[in-house]
Amino acid sequence: MAASSRRASCVECRVDLQVGPQRPRHFGPSRPHPTAHVGRPLMTENKSSGAPLDTGIRNLLRIAVPISLGSLVQFLVVLTDNFFLSRAGELEINGAGNAGLIYLTFTMIVAGGSVGIQILVARFKGQNDPAQMAHAFRAGRMGLGALGLLLAIVVLGINALGGWKLLLQNPDVQAVFEPFLGVRAWGLIPFAVLMAVEADWIGQAKTRPILVLALLMAGTNMVLDAMWVEGWWGGSAMGAQGAAYASFTAECLGALFAWLWASRKTHPAAYMGRAERNRAMERQWWSLSAPVMAQFGMTIATWASFFFFVERVGMMELKVSHLTRNAFMLAFVICSGLGQTTRTVVSTLIGEGRSQELVPAILKLAALSYGGVWLLTHGYLFYPDWLASHFFEPSPGRDAMAATLGTAFVALQFYALSSILISVLQGSGYTKPVFLIEFISVGIYVVVAYAVTLVWTQPIDVIWRADWIYFICMIVGAAGALRVLPWRQGHPSLKEAESA
């Protein structure tokens, strides 16, 4: 992450150093001379955009830590939601939890759409081409906003027609599920704005605002949870519905903050001029993002189906699985930050023509991934009973939770490596092979999960071993692709965006 720019009374600009003819602009009037912006210190954020990317451990952490801390804050929000929902009752936490899985599936599709923005912005940053960086962000932002609106309409339409009932067996869980999702699905629209802006920040390696944004949203969500779920501080107690309204409000506030920060500080050039379409850039964004959208959506949809399988095993097993999912998300805090950092590092180094530095940087990122996962999840191996005791009284459920945490710990060792390998392929532009790897892996996973839940029903800790199979398949597939593909040169299709 580039160091945050400081406010100054004047702006020192280094511009218009070009080789060859100046590129034509694709939108808006020509930009004024940089000296015209004296007095607008927020415009200094891109001052060092031409500096080569530092791949030292300290700088890699400087990029990854704000992303991971932002994810950690969101993880704490999930725990807070579970705390209030569990106090409301088992039906509330199970109904809202299953609705949350549907919402998570569609948010991951949106998140997949943001990957194309990140890859393109990082590539053009490596080439020191701020004009193309602005085009990439603008094209991706418009596409992602339209996608968020479309997905919200789809989810709300299916919910209004009762289509999600087919996934649920317990009518009491259904009674919580449908109204919760009816509120929660509106969040897909502001979430799309959030993902577009965050992708631009990560692509530029300017990740510090992500932590500020996460703290703002988390604080809002926690306060509103207390007010609207249980009625603290004079609020109206609404149970599970209150949690849905709290999350939606926090997302709207976060989207507004992110939009204003990006337009005024981190990337104002992407908001200047008329919003004319750059079709070549839009095609490249879609080419990169569509496979990742399908990959992410398929992954989470498959994982969600696992919980619907478990619901047919029993309520205790479902509760253990939802709690284990949250424990799994603690590792996601690390792997998401380092995975996104890997995409930025790989794309930027290829853009800078420093392919010889790729492997050393990737090895550093893999080491950081394992170190972080062990730091945050070692308790699943060394003191799982103590962790389980916070959610269960002494009972078979507590024993099952402790055993399942041990199973999850093994799965996380595979996850720590697979997330880095997959991100390398994505950062180099090979998103379609990643989709194929995902397709094969989830196919095997679904067969195994179905067998151990509904055919030869096993204890919940054994059922969770299906995750071992999934992550091993991802590692084998990614390693094979890295061996046969010329990923160090980047995908050839990226040349279209470079000439846009």
Coordinates of C-alpha atoms in Angstrom, one line a residue:
M1 CA 0.0 0.0 0.0
A2 CA 1.3 3.4 -0.9
A3 CA 1.8 5.6 2.1
S4 CA -1.2 7.9 2.7
S5 CA -0.8 11.3 1.3
R6 CA -0.7 14.3 3.6
R7 CA -2.6 17.5 3.3
A8 CA -0.5 20.2 1.9
S9 CA -1.0 23.8 1.0
C10 CA 0.3 23.3 -2.5
V11 CA 0.7 20.5 -4.9
E12 CA 3.9 19.4 -6.5
C13 CA 2.9 17.7 -9.8
R14 CA 4.9 15.5 -12.1
V15 CA 2.9 15.0 -15.3
D16 CA 2.9 15.1 -19.1
L17 CA 6.1 13.1 -19.4
Q18 CA 5.2 10.9 -22.4
V19 CA 6.9 8.9 -25.1
G20 CA 5.0 9.1 -28.3
P21 CA 1.8 10.9 -29.0
Q22 CA -0.7 11.6 -26.2
R23 CA -3.5 9.2 -25.9
P24 CA -7.0 10.5 -26.8
R25 CA -9.4 10.8 -23.9
H26 CA -12.5 8.7 -23.9
F27 CA -14.7 10.8 -21.8
G28 CA -15.2 14.4 -20.8
P29 CA -13.2 17.5 -21.6
S30 CA -9.5 17.6 -21.3
R31 CA -8.2 17.8 -17.8
P32 CA -7.0 21.2 -16.6
H33 CA -3.3 21.7 -15.9
P34 CA -2.4 20.3 -12.5
T35 CA -1.5 23.7 -11.1
A36 CA -5.1 24.6 -11.4
H37 CA -5.8 22.3 -8.4
V38 CA -3.7 24.3 -5.9
G39 CA -5.9 24.6 -2.9
R40 CA -7.4 21.1 -3.4
P41 CA -4.9 19.0 -1.4
L42 CA -7.1 15.9 -1.7
M43 CA -5.8 15.6 -5.3
T44 CA -2.3 14.8 -4.1
E45 CA -3.2 11.1 -3.5
N46 CA -1.8 9.9 -6.8
K47 CA 1.4 11.8 -6.5
S48 CA 3.6 8.7 -6.2
S49 CA 1.7 6.4 -8.6
G50 CA 4.8 5.9 -10.7
A51 CA 6.9 4.4 -7.9
P52 CA 7.6 0.7 -8.4
L53 CA 5.9 -1.7 -6.1
D54 CA 8.0 -2.7 -3.1
T55 CA 7.7 -6.5 -2.5
G56 CA 9.4 -6.5 0.9
I57 CA 7.6 -8.1 3.8
R58 CA 6.8 -4.8 5.5
N59 CA 5.1 -3.4 2.4
L60 CA 3.2 -6.6 1.7
L61 CA 1.9 -6.4 5.2
R62 CA 1.2 -2.7 4.7
I63 CA -1.2 -3.7 1.9
A64 CA -2.7 -6.8 3.5
V65 CA -3.1 -5.7 7.1
P66 CA -5.8 -3.0 6.5
I67 CA -7.8 -5.5 4.4
S68 CA -7.5 -8.2 7.0
L69 CA -8.3 -5.9 9.9
G70 CA -11.3 -4.7 7.9
S71 CA -12.4 -8.4 7.5
L72 CA -11.7 -8.9 11.2
V73 CA -14.0 -6.1 12.2
Q74 CA -16.7 -7.5 10.0
F75 CA -16.1 -10.9 11.7
L76 CA -16.7 -9.3 15.0
V77 CA -19.9 -7.8 13.7
V78 CA -21.0 -11.4 12.7
L79 CA -20.3 -12.5 16.3
T80 CA -22.3 -9.6 17.6
D81 CA -25.2 -10.5 15.3
N82 CA -25.0 -14.1 16.5
F83 CA -24.9 -13.0 20.2
F84 CA -28.1 -11.0 19.9
L85 CA -29.8 -13.6 17.6
S86 CA -28.9 -16.5 19.9
R87 CA -30.4 -14.5 22.8
A88 CA -33.6 -14.2 20.7
G89 CA -33.8 -18.0 20.3
E90 CA -32.5 -21.0 18.3
L91 CA -35.1 -20.4 15.5
E92 CA -34.0 -16.8 15.1
I93 CA -30.3 -17.7 14.7
N94 CA -31.0 -20.6 12.3
G95 CA -33.6 -18.7 10.2
A96 CA -31.5 -15.6 10.0
G97 CA -28.4 -17.7 9.5
N98 CA -29.8 -19.6 6.5
A99 CA -31.1 -16.3 5.0
G100 CA -27.7 -14.9 5.5
L101 CA -26.2 -17.7 3.4
I102 CA -28.5 -16.8 0.5
Y103 CA -27.4 -13.1 0.9
L104 CA -23.8 -14.2 1.2
T105 CA -24.0 -16.2 -2.1
F106 CA -25.1 -13.1 -4.0
T107 CA -22.7 -10.8 -2.4
M108 CA -19.9 -13.1 -3.5
I109 CA -21.1 -12.8 -7.1
V110 CA -20.8 -9.0 -6.6
A111 CA -17.4 -9.5 -5.0
G112 CA -16.3 -11.5 -8.0
G113 CA -17.3 -8.6 -10.3
S114 CA -14.9 -6.4 -8.3
V115 CA -11.9 -8.6 -9.1
G116 CA -11.8 -7.3 -12.7
I117 CA -11.5 -3.8 -11.4
Q118 CA -8.7 -4.7 -9.1
I119 CA -6.7 -6.6 -11.7
L120 CA -7.0 -3.8 -14.3
V121 CA -6.3 -1.0 -11.9
A122 CA -3.2 -2.8 -10.6
R123 CA -2.0 -3.6 -14.2
F124 CA -2.3 0.0 -15.3
K125 CA -0.7 1.2 -12.1
G126 CA 2.3 -1.0 -12.9
Q127 CA 2.5 0.6 -16.3
N128 CA 2.2 4.1 -14.7
D129 CA -0.9 4.9 -16.8
P130 CA -3.3 6.9 -14.5
A131 CA -5.7 7.7 -17.4
Q132 CA -6.3 4.0 -18.0
M133 CA -6.6 3.4 -14.3
A134 CA -9.5 5.9 -14.2
H135 CA -11.2 4.3 -17.2
A136 CA -10.9 0.8 -15.6
F137 CA -12.5 2.0 -12.4
R138 CA -15.2 3.9 -14.1
A139 CA -16.2 1.0 -16.4
G140 CA -16.1 -1.5 -13.6
R141 CA -18.0 0.8 -11.2
M142 CA -20.9 1.2 -13.7
G143 CA -21.0 -2.5 -14.4
L144 CA -20.9 -3.5 -10.8
G145 CA -23.7 -1.1 -9.9
A146 CA -26.0 -2.5 -12.5
L147 CA -25.2 -6.0 -11.4
G148 CA -26.0 -5.2 -7.7
L149 CA -29.4 -3.7 -8.7
L150 CA -30.2 -6.8 -10.9
L151 CA -29.3 -9.3 -8.2
A152 CA -31.4 -7.4 -5.6
I153 CA -34.4 -7.7 -7.9
V154 CA -33.8 -11.4 -8.5
V155 CA -33.5 -12.2 -4.8
L156 CA -36.5 -10.1 -3.8
G157 CA -38.6 -11.5 -6.6
I158 CA -37.8 -15.1 -5.6
N159 CA -38.5 -14.3 -2.0
A160 CA -41.9 -12.7 -2.8
L161 CA -42.9 -15.7 -4.8
G162 CA -42.0 -18.1 -2.0
G163 CA -39.3 -19.8 -4.0
W164 CA -36.8 -20.1 -1.2
K165 CA -39.2 -22.3 0.8
L166 CA -38.0 -25.2 -1.3
L167 CA -34.7 -25.0 0.5
L168 CA -36.2 -25.3 4.0
Q169 CA -37.9 -28.1 5.8
N170 CA -38.8 -26.5 9.2
P171 CA -41.8 -24.1 8.9
D172 CA -40.7 -22.2 12.0
V173 CA -37.3 -21.5 10.4
Q174 CA -39.2 -20.4 7.2
A175 CA -41.1 -17.9 9.2
V176 CA -37.9 -16.1 10.2
F177 CA -36.1 -16.7 6.9
E178 CA -38.4 -14.9 4.5
P179 CA -38.9 -11.5 6.2
F180 CA -35.2 -11.4 7.2
L181 CA -34.1 -11.9 3.5
G182 CA -36.8 -9.5 2.3
V183 CA -34.9 -6.7 4.1
R184 CA -31.4 -8.0 3.8
A185 CA -31.5 -8.4 0.0
W186 CA -31.7 -4.6 -0.5
G187 CA -28.2 -4.4 0.8
L188 CA -26.9 -5.8 -2.5
I189 CA -27.2 -2.3 -4.1
P190 CA -24.9 -0.4 -1.6
F191 CA -22.7 -3.5 -1.4
A192 CA -21.9 -3.2 -5.1
V193 CA -20.8 0.4 -4.6
L194 CA -18.6 -0.7 -1.6
M195 CA -17.0 -3.5 -3.6
A196 CA -16.2 -1.3 -6.6
V197 CA -14.5 1.3 -4.5
E198 CA -12.6 -1.2 -2.4
A199 CA -11.3 -3.0 -5.5
D200 CA -9.9 0.3 -6.8
W201 CA -8.2 0.9 -3.4
I202 CA -6.7 -2.5 -3.4
G203 CA -5.6 -2.3 -7.1
Q204 CA -3.8 0.9 -6.2
A205 CA -2.3 -0.7 -3.1
K206 CA -4.0 2.1 -1.0
T207 CA -5.8 -0.1 1.4
R208 CA -5.8 2.0 4.6
P209 CA -9.3 3.5 3.9
I210 CA -10.7 -0.1 4.0
L211 CA -10.1 -0.2 7.8
V212 CA -11.7 3.2 8.4
L213 CA -14.7 2.0 6.4
A214 CA -15.0 -1.3 8.2
L215 CA -14.8 0.5 11.6
L216 CA -17.6 2.9 10.6
M217 CA -19.9 0.1 9.3
A218 CA -19.1 -2.1 12.3
G219 CA -19.8 0.6 14.9
T220 CA -23.1 1.5 13.2
N221 CA -24.2 -2.2 12.9
M222 CA -23.3 -3.0 16.6
V223 CA -25.2 0.0 18.0
L224 CA -28.2 -0.6 15.8
D225 CA -28.2 -4.4 16.7
A226 CA -28.5 -3.5 20.3
M227 CA -31.2 -1.0 19.7
W228 CA -33.3 -2.9 17.1
V229 CA -32.8 -6.5 18.1
E230 CA -33.2 -6.2 21.9
G231 CA -34.5 -2.6 22.3
W232 CA -31.5 -1.1 24.2
W233 CA -31.2 2.7 24.6
G234 CA -34.8 3.3 23.8
G235 CA -34.8 1.4 20.5
S236 CA -37.7 -0.8 19.2
A237 CA -37.0 -4.5 19.8
M238 CA -37.7 -6.3 16.4
G239 CA -35.8 -9.6 16.9
A240 CA -34.2 -11.0 13.8
Q241 CA -35.8 -8.2 11.6
G242 CA -33.8 -5.7 13.7
A243 CA -30.6 -7.3 12.7
A244 CA -31.5 -7.2 9.0
Y245 CA -32.3 -3.5 9.2
A246 CA -29.1 -2.8 11.2
S247 CA -26.9 -4.4 8.5
F248 CA -28.7 -2.7 5.6
T249 CA -28.3 0.7 7.3
A250 CA -24.6 0.1 7.9
E251 CA -24.1 -0.9 4.3
C252 CA -25.8 2.3 3.0
L253 CA -23.7 4.5 5.3
G254 CA -20.5 2.6 4.2
A255 CA -21.3 3.0 0.5
L256 CA -21.9 6.8 0.9
F257 CA -18.6 7.1 2.8
A258 CA -16.6 5.0 0.2
W259 CA -18.1 7.0 -2.7
L260 CA -17.2 10.4 -1.2
W261 CA -13.7 9.2 -0.1
A262 CA -12.9 7.8 -3.6
S263 CA -14.2 10.8 -5.5
R264 CA -12.4 13.4 -3.3
K265 CA -9.3 11.7 -2.2
T266 CA -8.1 8.3 -3.6
H267 CA -9.2 8.5 -7.2
P268 CA -10.9 11.8 -8.2
A269 CA -9.8 11.5 -11.8
A270 CA -12.3 8.5 -12.2
Y271 CA -15.2 10.9 -11.4
M272 CA -14.2 13.8 -13.7
G273 CA -15.8 14.5 -17.1
R274 CA -18.8 13.0 -18.8
A275 CA -19.6 9.3 -18.1
E276 CA -19.0 8.1 -21.7
R277 CA -18.7 4.4 -22.2
N278 CA -15.3 2.8 -22.9
R279 CA -16.5 -0.5 -24.5
A280 CA -13.1 -2.1 -24.8
M281 CA -12.5 -1.6 -21.1
E282 CA -16.0 -2.8 -20.3
R283 CA -15.4 -6.0 -22.3
Q284 CA -12.1 -6.5 -20.5
W285 CA -13.7 -6.0 -17.1
W286 CA -16.4 -8.5 -18.0
S287 CA -13.9 -11.0 -19.4
L288 CA -11.9 -10.9 -16.2
S289 CA -14.8 -10.7 -13.8
A290 CA -17.5 -13.1 -15.2
P291 CA -15.5 -16.3 -14.5
V292 CA -14.7 -15.0 -10.9
M293 CA -18.4 -14.1 -10.4
A294 CA -19.4 -17.6 -11.5
Q295 CA -16.6 -19.1 -9.3
F296 CA -17.5 -17.2 -6.2
G297 CA -21.2 -17.7 -6.6
M298 CA -20.8 -21.4 -7.2
T299 CA -18.5 -21.8 -4.2
I300 CA -20.8 -20.1 -1.8
A301 CA -24.0 -21.6 -3.2
T302 CA -22.4 -25.0 -2.8
W303 CA -21.4 -24.2 0.7
A304 CA -24.9 -22.9 1.4
S305 CA -26.3 -26.2 0.1
F306 CA -24.2 -27.9 2.7
F307 CA -26.1 -26.1 5.5
F308 CA -29.4 -27.1 4.0
F309 CA -28.2 -30.7 3.9
V310 CA -27.3 -30.4 7.6
E311 CA -30.7 -29.0 8.5
R312 CA -32.1 -32.3 7.6
V313 CA -29.7 -34.0 10.0
G314 CA -30.8 -32.0 13.0
M315 CA -31.1 -28.6 14.7
M316 CA -28.1 -29.2 17.0
E317 CA -25.9 -30.1 14.0
L318 CA -27.1 -27.0 12.2
K319 CA -26.2 -24.8 15.1
V320 CA -22.8 -26.4 15.4
S321 CA -22.3 -25.8 11.6
H322 CA -23.3 -22.1 11.8
L323 CA -20.9 -21.6 14.7
T324 CA -18.1 -23.5 12.9
R325 CA -18.8 -21.3 9.8
N326 CA -18.1 -18.3 11.9
A327 CA -14.9 -19.9 13.2
F328 CA -14.0 -20.6 9.6
M329 CA -14.5 -16.9 8.8
L330 CA -11.7 -16.0 11.3
A331 CA -9.2 -17.6 8.9
F332 CA -11.0 -15.8 6.0
V333 CA -9.8 -12.6 7.7
I334 CA -6.2 -13.6 6.9
C335 CA -6.7 -15.4 3.6
S336 CA -8.9 -12.7 2.1
G337 CA -6.4 -9.9 2.9
L338 CA -3.4 -11.9 1.6
G339 CA -5.4 -13.3 -1.4
Q340 CA -6.3 -9.8 -2.5
T341 CA -2.8 -8.6 -1.9
T342 CA -1.5 -11.4 -4.1
R343 CA -3.8 -10.4 -7.0
T344 CA -2.5 -6.8 -6.7
V345 CA 1.1 -7.8 -6.4
V346 CA 1.0 -10.2 -9.3
S347 CA -0.8 -7.9 -11.7
T348 CA 1.3 -4.9 -10.8
L349 CA 4.6 -6.8 -11.1
I350 CA 3.6 -8.1 -14.5
G351 CA 2.6 -4.6 -15.6
E352 CA 6.0 -3.3 -14.4
G353 CA 7.8 -6.1 -16.3
R354 CA 9.3 -7.6 -13.2
S355 CA 8.2 -11.2 -13.7
Q356 CA 11.5 -12.5 -12.2
E357 CA 10.3 -11.2 -8.8
L358 CA 6.9 -13.0 -8.9
V359 CA 7.9 -16.3 -7.2
P360 CA 9.9 -14.8 -4.3
A361 CA 6.9 -12.4 -3.6
I362 CA 4.4 -15.3 -3.8
L363 CA 6.5 -17.4 -1.3
K364 CA 6.5 -14.5 1.1
L365 CA 2.7 -14.2 0.8
A366 CA 2.2 -17.9 1.4
A367 CA 4.4 -17.8 4.5
L368 CA 2.3 -14.8 5.8
S369 CA -0.9 -16.7 5.1
Y370 CA 0.2 -19.7 7.2
G371 CA 1.5 -17.5 10.0
G372 CA -1.7 -15.5 10.2
V373 CA -4.0 -18.6 10.1
W374 CA -2.0 -20.3 12.9
L375 CA -2.1 -17.1 14.9
L376 CA -5.9 -16.7 14.8
T377 CA -7.0 -20.3 14.8
H378 CA -4.6 -22.3 16.9
G379 CA -7.2 -22.5 19.6
Y380 CA -9.3 -24.9 17.3
L381 CA -6.5 -27.4 17.8
F382 CA -5.2 -26.7 21.3
Y383 CA -8.3 -25.7 23.3
P384 CA -11.5 -26.4 21.3
D385 CA -13.5 -27.4 24.4
W386 CA -12.9 -24.0 26.0
L387 CA -14.1 -22.3 22.8
A388 CA -17.1 -24.5 22.5
S389 CA -18.1 -23.8 26.2
H390 CA -18.9 -20.2 25.2
F391 CA -21.8 -21.4 23.0
F392 CA -23.0 -24.6 24.7
E393 CA -23.6 -25.8 28.2
P394 CA -22.0 -29.3 28.9
S395 CA -24.0 -31.4 26.4
P396 CA -23.5 -33.5 23.2
G397 CA -23.7 -30.3 21.3
R398 CA -20.6 -28.9 23.1
D399 CA -18.6 -32.1 22.4
A400 CA -19.7 -32.0 18.8
M401 CA -18.6 -28.4 18.5
A402 CA -15.2 -29.1 19.9
A403 CA -14.6 -32.0 17.6
T404 CA -15.8 -30.0 14.6
L405 CA -13.4 -27.2 15.4
G406 CA -10.5 -29.8 15.1
T407 CA -11.8 -30.8 11.7
A408 CA -12.0 -27.2 10.6
F409 CA -8.4 -26.5 11.7
V410 CA -7.1 -29.2 9.3
A411 CA -9.2 -27.7 6.5
L412 CA -7.8 -24.3 7.1
Q413 CA -4.2 -25.5 6.5
F414 CA -5.3 -26.4 2.9
Y415 CA -7.3 -23.2 2.6
A416 CA -4.2 -21.0 3.5
L417 CA -2.3 -22.4 0.5
S418 CA -5.2 -22.7 -2.0
S419 CA -6.2 -19.0 -1.6
I420 CA -2.7 -17.9 -2.5
L421 CA -2.4 -20.2 -5.6
I422 CA -5.8 -19.3 -6.9
S423 CA -5.1 -15.5 -6.4
V424 CA -1.9 -15.9 -8.4
L425 CA -3.8 -17.2 -11.4
Q426 CA -6.5 -14.5 -11.0
G427 CA -3.9 -11.7 -10.7
S428 CA -2.3 -12.8 -13.9
G429 CA -5.6 -12.7 -15.7
Y430 CA -6.3 -16.4 -15.9
T431 CA -9.7 -16.3 -14.4
K432 CA -11.4 -18.8 -16.7
P433 CA -9.0 -21.7 -15.7
V434 CA -9.8 -20.9 -12.1
F435 CA -13.5 -21.3 -12.8
L436 CA -12.9 -24.7 -14.3
I437 CA -10.8 -25.7 -11.2
E438 CA -13.6 -24.5 -9.0
F439 CA -16.3 -26.3 -11.0
I440 CA -14.6 -29.7 -10.7
S441 CA -13.8 -29.1 -7.0
V442 CA -17.3 -28.2 -6.0
G443 CA -18.7 -31.0 -8.0
I444 CA -16.7 -33.5 -6.0
Y445 CA -17.5 -31.6 -2.8
V446 CA -21.3 -31.7 -3.3
V447 CA -21.2 -35.5 -3.9
V448 CA -19.2 -36.1 -0.7
A449 CA -21.3 -33.7 1.4
Y450 CA -24.5 -35.2 0.2
A451 CA -23.3 -38.7 0.9
V452 CA -22.2 -38.1 4.5
T453 CA -25.3 -36.1 5.4
L454 CA -28.3 -37.7 3.7
V455 CA -27.1 -41.1 2.5
W456 CA -24.7 -42.4 5.1
T457 CA -25.3 -39.9 7.9
Q458 CA -22.2 -39.2 9.9
P459 CA -21.4 -37.2 13.1
I460 CA -21.1 -33.5 12.3
D461 CA -17.3 -33.4 12.7
V462 CA -17.0 -36.1 10.1
I463 CA -19.5 -34.3 7.8
W464 CA -17.2 -31.2 7.9
R465 CA -14.3 -33.3 6.4
A466 CA -15.9 -32.7 3.0
D467 CA -14.0 -29.4 3.2
W468 CA -10.7 -31.3 3.2
I469 CA -11.6 -32.8 -0.1
Y470 CA -12.6 -29.5 -1.6
F471 CA -9.5 -27.6 -0.7
I472 CA -7.2 -30.4 -1.7
C473 CA -8.8 -30.4 -5.2
M474 CA -8.3 -26.7 -5.4
I475 CA -4.6 -27.0 -4.6
V476 CA -4.0 -29.7 -7.1
G477 CA -5.9 -27.9 -9.8
A478 CA -4.2 -24.6 -9.2
A479 CA -0.7 -26.1 -9.0
G480 CA -1.3 -27.9 -12.3
A481 CA -2.5 -24.7 -14.0
L482 CA 0.5 -22.7 -12.8
R483 CA 2.7 -25.4 -14.2
V484 CA 1.3 -25.4 -17.8
L485 CA 0.1 -21.8 -18.2
P486 CA 2.4 -18.8 -19.1
W487 CA 1.1 -16.9 -16.1
R488 CA 4.3 -14.9 -15.6
Q489 CA 3.6 -12.9 -18.8
G490 CA -0.1 -12.3 -17.9
H491 CA -3.1 -13.3 -20.0
P492 CA -2.8 -12.2 -23.7
S493 CA -6.3 -10.8 -23.6
L494 CA -5.2 -7.9 -21.3
K495 CA -3.6 -6.3 -24.4
E496 CA -7.1 -5.2 -25.5
A497 CA -7.5 -3.1 -22.4
E498 CA -4.0 -1.7 -22.7
S499 CA -4.9 -0.4 -26.2
A500 CA -8.3 0.9 -25.2

